[in-house]
mmCIF file of C-alpha atoms in Angstrom:
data_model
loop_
_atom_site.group_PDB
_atom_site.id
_atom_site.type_symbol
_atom_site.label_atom_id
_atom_site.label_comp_id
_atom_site.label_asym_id
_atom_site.label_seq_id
_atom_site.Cartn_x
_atom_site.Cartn_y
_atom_site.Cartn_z
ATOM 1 C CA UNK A 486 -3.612 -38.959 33.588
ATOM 2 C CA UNK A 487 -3.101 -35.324 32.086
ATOM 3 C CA UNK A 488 -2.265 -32.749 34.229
ATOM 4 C CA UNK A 489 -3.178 -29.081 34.258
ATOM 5 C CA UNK A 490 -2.752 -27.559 31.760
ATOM 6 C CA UNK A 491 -2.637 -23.832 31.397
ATOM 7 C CA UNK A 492 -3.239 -21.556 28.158
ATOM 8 C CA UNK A 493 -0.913 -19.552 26.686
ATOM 9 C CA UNK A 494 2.018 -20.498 27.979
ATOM 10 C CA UNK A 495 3.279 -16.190 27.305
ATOM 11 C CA UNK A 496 1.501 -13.468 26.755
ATOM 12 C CA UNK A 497 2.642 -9.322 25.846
ATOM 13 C CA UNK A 498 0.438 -7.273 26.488
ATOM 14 C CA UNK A 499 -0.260 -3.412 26.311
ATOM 15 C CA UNK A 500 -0.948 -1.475 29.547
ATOM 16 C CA UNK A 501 -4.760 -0.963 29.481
ATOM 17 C CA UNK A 502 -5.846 -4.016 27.478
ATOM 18 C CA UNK A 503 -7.737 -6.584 28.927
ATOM 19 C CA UNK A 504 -6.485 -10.507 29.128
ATOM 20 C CA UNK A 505 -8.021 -13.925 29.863
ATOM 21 C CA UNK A 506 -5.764 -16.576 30.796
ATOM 22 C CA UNK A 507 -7.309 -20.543 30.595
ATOM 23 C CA UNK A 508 -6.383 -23.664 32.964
ATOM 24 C CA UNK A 509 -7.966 -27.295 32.226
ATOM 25 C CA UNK A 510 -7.961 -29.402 35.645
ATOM 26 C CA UNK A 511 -7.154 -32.706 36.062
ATOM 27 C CA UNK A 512 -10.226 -34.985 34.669
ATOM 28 C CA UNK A 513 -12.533 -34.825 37.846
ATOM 29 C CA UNK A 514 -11.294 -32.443 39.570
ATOM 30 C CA UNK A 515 -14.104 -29.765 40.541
ATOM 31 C CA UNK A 516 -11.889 -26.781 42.050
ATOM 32 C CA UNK A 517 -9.575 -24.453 40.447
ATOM 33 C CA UNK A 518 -7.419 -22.054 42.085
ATOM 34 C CA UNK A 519 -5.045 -19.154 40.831
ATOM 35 C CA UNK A 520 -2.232 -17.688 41.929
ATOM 36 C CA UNK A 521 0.393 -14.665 41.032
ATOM 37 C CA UNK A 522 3.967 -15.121 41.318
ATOM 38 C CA UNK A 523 6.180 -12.639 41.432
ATOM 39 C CA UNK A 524 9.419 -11.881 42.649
ATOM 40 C CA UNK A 525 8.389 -9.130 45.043
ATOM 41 C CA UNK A 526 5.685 -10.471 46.531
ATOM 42 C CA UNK A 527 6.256 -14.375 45.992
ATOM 43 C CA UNK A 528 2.939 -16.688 45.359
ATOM 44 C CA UNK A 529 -0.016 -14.884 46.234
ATOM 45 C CA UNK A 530 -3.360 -16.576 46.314
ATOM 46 C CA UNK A 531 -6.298 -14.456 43.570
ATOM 47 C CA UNK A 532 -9.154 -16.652 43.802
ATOM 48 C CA UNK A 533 -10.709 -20.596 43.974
ATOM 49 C CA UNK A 534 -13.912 -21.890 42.333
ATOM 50 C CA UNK A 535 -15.676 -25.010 42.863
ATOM 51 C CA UNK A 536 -18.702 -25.744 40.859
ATOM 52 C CA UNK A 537 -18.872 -22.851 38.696
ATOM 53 C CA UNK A 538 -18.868 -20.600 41.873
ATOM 54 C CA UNK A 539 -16.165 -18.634 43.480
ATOM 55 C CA UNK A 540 -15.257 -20.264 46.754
ATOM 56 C CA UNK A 541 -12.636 -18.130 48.174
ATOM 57 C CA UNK A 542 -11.020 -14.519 46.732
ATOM 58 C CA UNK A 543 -7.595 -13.426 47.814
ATOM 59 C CA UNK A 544 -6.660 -9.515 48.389
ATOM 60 C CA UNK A 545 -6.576 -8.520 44.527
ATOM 61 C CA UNK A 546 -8.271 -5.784 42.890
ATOM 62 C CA UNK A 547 -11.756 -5.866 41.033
ATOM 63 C CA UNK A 548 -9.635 -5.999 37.904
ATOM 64 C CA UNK A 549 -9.110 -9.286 38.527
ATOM 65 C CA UNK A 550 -11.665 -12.223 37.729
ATOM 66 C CA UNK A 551 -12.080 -15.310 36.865
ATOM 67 C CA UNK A 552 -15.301 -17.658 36.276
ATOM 68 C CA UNK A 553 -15.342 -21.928 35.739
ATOM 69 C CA UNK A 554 -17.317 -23.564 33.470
ATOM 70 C CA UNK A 555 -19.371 -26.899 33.953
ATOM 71 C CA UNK A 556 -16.706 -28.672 33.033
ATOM 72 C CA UNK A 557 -14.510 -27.534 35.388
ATOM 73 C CA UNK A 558 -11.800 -25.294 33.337
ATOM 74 C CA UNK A 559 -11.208 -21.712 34.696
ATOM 75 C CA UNK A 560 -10.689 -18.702 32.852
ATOM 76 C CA UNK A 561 -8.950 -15.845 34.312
ATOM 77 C CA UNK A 562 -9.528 -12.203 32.886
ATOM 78 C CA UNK A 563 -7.292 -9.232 34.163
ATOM 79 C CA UNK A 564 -8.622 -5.661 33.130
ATOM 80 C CA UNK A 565 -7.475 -2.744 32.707
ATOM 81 C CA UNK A 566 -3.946 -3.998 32.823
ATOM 82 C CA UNK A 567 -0.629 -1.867 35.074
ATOM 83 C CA UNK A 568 2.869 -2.758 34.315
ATOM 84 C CA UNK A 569 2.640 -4.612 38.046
ATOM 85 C CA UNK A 570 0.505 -6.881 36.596
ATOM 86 C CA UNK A 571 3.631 -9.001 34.771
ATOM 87 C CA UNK A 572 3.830 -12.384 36.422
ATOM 88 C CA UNK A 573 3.781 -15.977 36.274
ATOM 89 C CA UNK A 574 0.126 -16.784 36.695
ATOM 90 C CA UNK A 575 -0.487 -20.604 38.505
ATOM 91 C CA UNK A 576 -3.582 -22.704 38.225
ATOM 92 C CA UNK A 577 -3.948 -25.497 40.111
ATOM 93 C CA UNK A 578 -6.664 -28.040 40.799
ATOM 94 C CA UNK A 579 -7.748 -30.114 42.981
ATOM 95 C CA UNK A 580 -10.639 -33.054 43.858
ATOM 96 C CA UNK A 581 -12.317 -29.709 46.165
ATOM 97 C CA UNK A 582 -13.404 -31.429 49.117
ATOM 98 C CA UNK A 583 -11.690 -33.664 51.215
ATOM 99 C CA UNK A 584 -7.978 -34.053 50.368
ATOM 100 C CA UNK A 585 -7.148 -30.734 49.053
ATOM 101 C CA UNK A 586 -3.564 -31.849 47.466
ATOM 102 C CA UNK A 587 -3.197 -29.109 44.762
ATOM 103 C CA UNK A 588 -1.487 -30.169 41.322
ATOM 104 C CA UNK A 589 -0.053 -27.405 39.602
ATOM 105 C CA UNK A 590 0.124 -26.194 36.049
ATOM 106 C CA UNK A 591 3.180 -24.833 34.269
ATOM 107 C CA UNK A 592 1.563 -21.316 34.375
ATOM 108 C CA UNK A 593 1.201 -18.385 32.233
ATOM 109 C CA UNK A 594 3.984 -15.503 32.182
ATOM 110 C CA UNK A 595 2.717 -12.232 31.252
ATOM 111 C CA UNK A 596 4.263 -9.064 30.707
ATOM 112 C CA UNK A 597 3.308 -5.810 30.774
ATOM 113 C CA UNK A 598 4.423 -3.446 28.485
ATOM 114 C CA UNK B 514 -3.180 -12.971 60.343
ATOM 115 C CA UNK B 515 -2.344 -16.082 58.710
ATOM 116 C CA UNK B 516 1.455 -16.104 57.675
ATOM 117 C CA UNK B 517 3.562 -18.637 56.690
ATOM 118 C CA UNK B 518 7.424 -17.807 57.167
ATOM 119 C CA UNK B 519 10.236 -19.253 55.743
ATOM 120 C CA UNK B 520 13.637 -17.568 57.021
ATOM 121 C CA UNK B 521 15.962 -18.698 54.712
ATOM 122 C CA UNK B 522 15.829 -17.297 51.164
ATOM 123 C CA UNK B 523 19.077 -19.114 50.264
ATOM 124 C CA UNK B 524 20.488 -22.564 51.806
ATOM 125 C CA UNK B 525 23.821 -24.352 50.787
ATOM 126 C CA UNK B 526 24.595 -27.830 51.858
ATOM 127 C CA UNK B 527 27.340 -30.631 50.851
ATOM 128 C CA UNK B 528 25.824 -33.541 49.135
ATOM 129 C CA UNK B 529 25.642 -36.138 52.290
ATOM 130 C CA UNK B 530 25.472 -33.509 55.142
ATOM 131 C CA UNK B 531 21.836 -33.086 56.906
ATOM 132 C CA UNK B 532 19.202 -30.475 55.703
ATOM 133 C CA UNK B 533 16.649 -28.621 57.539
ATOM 134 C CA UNK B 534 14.677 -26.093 55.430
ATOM 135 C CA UNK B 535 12.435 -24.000 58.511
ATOM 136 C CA UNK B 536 8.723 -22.846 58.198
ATOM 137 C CA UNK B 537 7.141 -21.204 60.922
ATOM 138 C CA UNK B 538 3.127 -20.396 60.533
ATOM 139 C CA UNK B 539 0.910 -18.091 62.253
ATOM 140 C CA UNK B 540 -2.404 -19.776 61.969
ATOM 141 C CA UNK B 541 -5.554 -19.408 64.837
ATOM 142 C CA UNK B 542 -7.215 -21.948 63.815
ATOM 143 C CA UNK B 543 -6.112 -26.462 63.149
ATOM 144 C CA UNK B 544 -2.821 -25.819 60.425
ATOM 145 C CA UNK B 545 -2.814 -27.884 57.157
ATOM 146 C CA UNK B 546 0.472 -27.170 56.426
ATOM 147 C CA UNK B 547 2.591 -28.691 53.135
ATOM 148 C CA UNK B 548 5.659 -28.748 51.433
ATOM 149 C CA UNK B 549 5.892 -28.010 47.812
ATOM 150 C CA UNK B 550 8.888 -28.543 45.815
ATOM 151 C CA UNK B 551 9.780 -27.011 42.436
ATOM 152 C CA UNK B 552 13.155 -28.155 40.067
ATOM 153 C CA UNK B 553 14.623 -26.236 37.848
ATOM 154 C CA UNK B 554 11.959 -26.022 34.805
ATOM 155 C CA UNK B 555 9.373 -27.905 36.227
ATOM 156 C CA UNK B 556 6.065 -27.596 37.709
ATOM 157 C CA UNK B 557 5.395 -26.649 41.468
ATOM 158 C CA UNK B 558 5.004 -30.242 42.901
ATOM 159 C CA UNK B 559 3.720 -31.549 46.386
ATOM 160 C CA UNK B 560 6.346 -32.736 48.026
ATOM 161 C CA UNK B 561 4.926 -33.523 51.585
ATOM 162 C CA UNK B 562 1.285 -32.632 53.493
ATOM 163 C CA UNK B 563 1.658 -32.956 57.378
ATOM 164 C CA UNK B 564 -1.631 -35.017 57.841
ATOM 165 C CA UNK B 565 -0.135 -38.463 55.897
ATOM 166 C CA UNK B 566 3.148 -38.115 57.961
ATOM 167 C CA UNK B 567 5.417 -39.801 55.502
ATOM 168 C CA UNK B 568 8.650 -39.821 53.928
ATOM 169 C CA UNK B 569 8.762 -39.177 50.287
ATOM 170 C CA UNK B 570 11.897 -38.988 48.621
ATOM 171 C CA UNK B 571 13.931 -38.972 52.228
ATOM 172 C CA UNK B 572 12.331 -36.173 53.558
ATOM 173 C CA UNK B 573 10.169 -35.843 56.633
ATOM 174 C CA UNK B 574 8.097 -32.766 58.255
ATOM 175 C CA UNK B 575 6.697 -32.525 61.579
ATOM 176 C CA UNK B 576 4.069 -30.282 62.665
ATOM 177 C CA UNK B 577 5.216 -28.839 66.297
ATOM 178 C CA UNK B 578 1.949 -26.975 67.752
ATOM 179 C CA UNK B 579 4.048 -25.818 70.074
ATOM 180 C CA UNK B 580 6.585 -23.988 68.317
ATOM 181 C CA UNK B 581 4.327 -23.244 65.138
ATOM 182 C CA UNK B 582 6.501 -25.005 63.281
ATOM 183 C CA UNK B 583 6.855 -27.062 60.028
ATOM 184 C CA UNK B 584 10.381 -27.853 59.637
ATOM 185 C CA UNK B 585 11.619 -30.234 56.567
ATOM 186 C CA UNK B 586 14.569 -32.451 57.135
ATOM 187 C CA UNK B 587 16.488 -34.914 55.252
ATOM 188 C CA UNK B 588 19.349 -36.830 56.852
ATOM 189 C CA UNK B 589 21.389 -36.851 54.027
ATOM 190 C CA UNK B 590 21.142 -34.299 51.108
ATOM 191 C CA UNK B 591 21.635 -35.722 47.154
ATOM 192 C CA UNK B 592 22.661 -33.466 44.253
ATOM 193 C CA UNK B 593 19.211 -33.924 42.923
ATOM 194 C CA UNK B 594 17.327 -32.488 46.117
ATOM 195 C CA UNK B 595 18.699 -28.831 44.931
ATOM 196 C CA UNK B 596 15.514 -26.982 43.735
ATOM 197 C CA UNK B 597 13.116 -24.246 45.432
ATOM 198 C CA UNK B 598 10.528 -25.024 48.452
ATOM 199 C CA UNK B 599 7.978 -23.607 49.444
ATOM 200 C CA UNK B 600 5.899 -24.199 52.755
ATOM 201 C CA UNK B 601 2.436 -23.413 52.344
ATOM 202 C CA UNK B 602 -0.655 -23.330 54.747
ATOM 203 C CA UNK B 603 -3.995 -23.999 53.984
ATOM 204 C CA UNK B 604 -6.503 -21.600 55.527
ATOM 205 C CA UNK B 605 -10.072 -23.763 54.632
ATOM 206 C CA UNK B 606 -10.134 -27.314 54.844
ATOM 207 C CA UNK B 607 -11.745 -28.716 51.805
ATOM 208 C CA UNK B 608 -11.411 -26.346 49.594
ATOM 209 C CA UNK B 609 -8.338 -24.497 48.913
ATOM 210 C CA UNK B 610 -6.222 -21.525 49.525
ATOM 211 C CA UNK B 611 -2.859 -21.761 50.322
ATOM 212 C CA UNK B 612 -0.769 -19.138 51.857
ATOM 213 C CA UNK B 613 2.585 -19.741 50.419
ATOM 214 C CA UNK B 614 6.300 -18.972 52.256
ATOM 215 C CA UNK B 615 8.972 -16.727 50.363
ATOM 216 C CA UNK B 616 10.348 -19.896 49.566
ATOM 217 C CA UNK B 617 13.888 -21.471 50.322
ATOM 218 C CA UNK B 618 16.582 -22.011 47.429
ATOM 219 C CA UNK B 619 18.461 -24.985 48.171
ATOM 220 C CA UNK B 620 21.570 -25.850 46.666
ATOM 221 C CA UNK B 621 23.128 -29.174 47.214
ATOM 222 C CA UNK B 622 26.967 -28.817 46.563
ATOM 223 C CA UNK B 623 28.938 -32.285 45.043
#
């Protein structure tokens, strides 16, 4: 079966603008997470959804969101953006209740400039 | 607060000596604790969870209560087993966020 798959792959951006980053799940999965890695700071949960509702929020600013759609893909948005915003930004799904293996996509590296 | 800890950043074995890669959690409440793996250009992978206790690829964890500890070992280390782990916790059962280790570079040397 396809895996996750995460849209773009890279992004440059301008400090300021706005972004939206997209992950697909695996077919039937119903939770998507996201996560920021960065050298500094490592992997660093943002936020899970699970049926189109936010299930859990890590320790990020308002700047960052996200929302799912009924068919389970995830959009990420990051406003306003800093140059500390450049990372490698990690989806990953998962069936949501029950086993809660998480299968990662390749990510999305954004940069700040 | 919940804290996963991985002390080695960097780890260096000969191919056919032992590894151990350490994770040590701090976790109040029942740990679900895994091992993910990522190779050079790849995805982040699961490599082990502690609640199906098996062996995949040679390596085993085991959950020590006791010692809040998640240690991965493999008795004898192959060329292909150099990549980057991570041990991660999960804070909610059924749904889903991991608290992820610094991560441990392994290198396996021929």
């Amino acid at each position: 079966k396809a895996g996750v798959t995460q849209t773009p792959r890279y992004l440059i951006k301008t400090r300021g603008q706005q972004v939206t980053l997209s992950c697909s799940p695996i077919s039937g999965h119903r939770s998507v997470s996201w996560y920021q890695q960065t050298p500094g700071q490592g992997l660093q949960f943002l936020f899970e959804y699970f049926s189109e509702t936010q299930r859990n929020k890590g320790n990020f600013p308002g700047r960052f969101s996200g929302r799912q759609f009924s068919n389970s893909r995830s959009e990420m948005n990051v406003s306003t953006l800093e140059l500390g915003d450049s990372a490698l930004y990690l989806c990953a799904s998962s069936l949501g209740a029950g086993l809660t293996e998480a299968f990662f996509g390749q990510g999305t590296r954004l940069t700040v400039v | 607060a919940q804290r996963v800890t991985q002390p080695e950043k960097l780890l260096s074995v000969f191919k056919g000596a032992p590894v151990e890669l350490k994770c040590n959690y701090s976790y109040s409440g029942s740990p679900e604790l895994f091992w993910y793996v990522q190779y050079s250009r790849q995805r982040l992978q699961l490599l082990l969870r502690h609640i199906s206790r098996e062996s995949i690829k040679g390596f085993t964890a085991d959950l020590n209560k006791g010692e809040t500890s998640f240690h991965l070992k493999k008795p004898f280390a192959q060329e292909e087993d150099s990549a980057m782990y991570y041990c991660a916790l999960n804070l909610y059962q059924g749904a889903q966020k991991l608290v992820f280790g610094q991560g441990t570079r392994l290198t396996i040397n021929p």
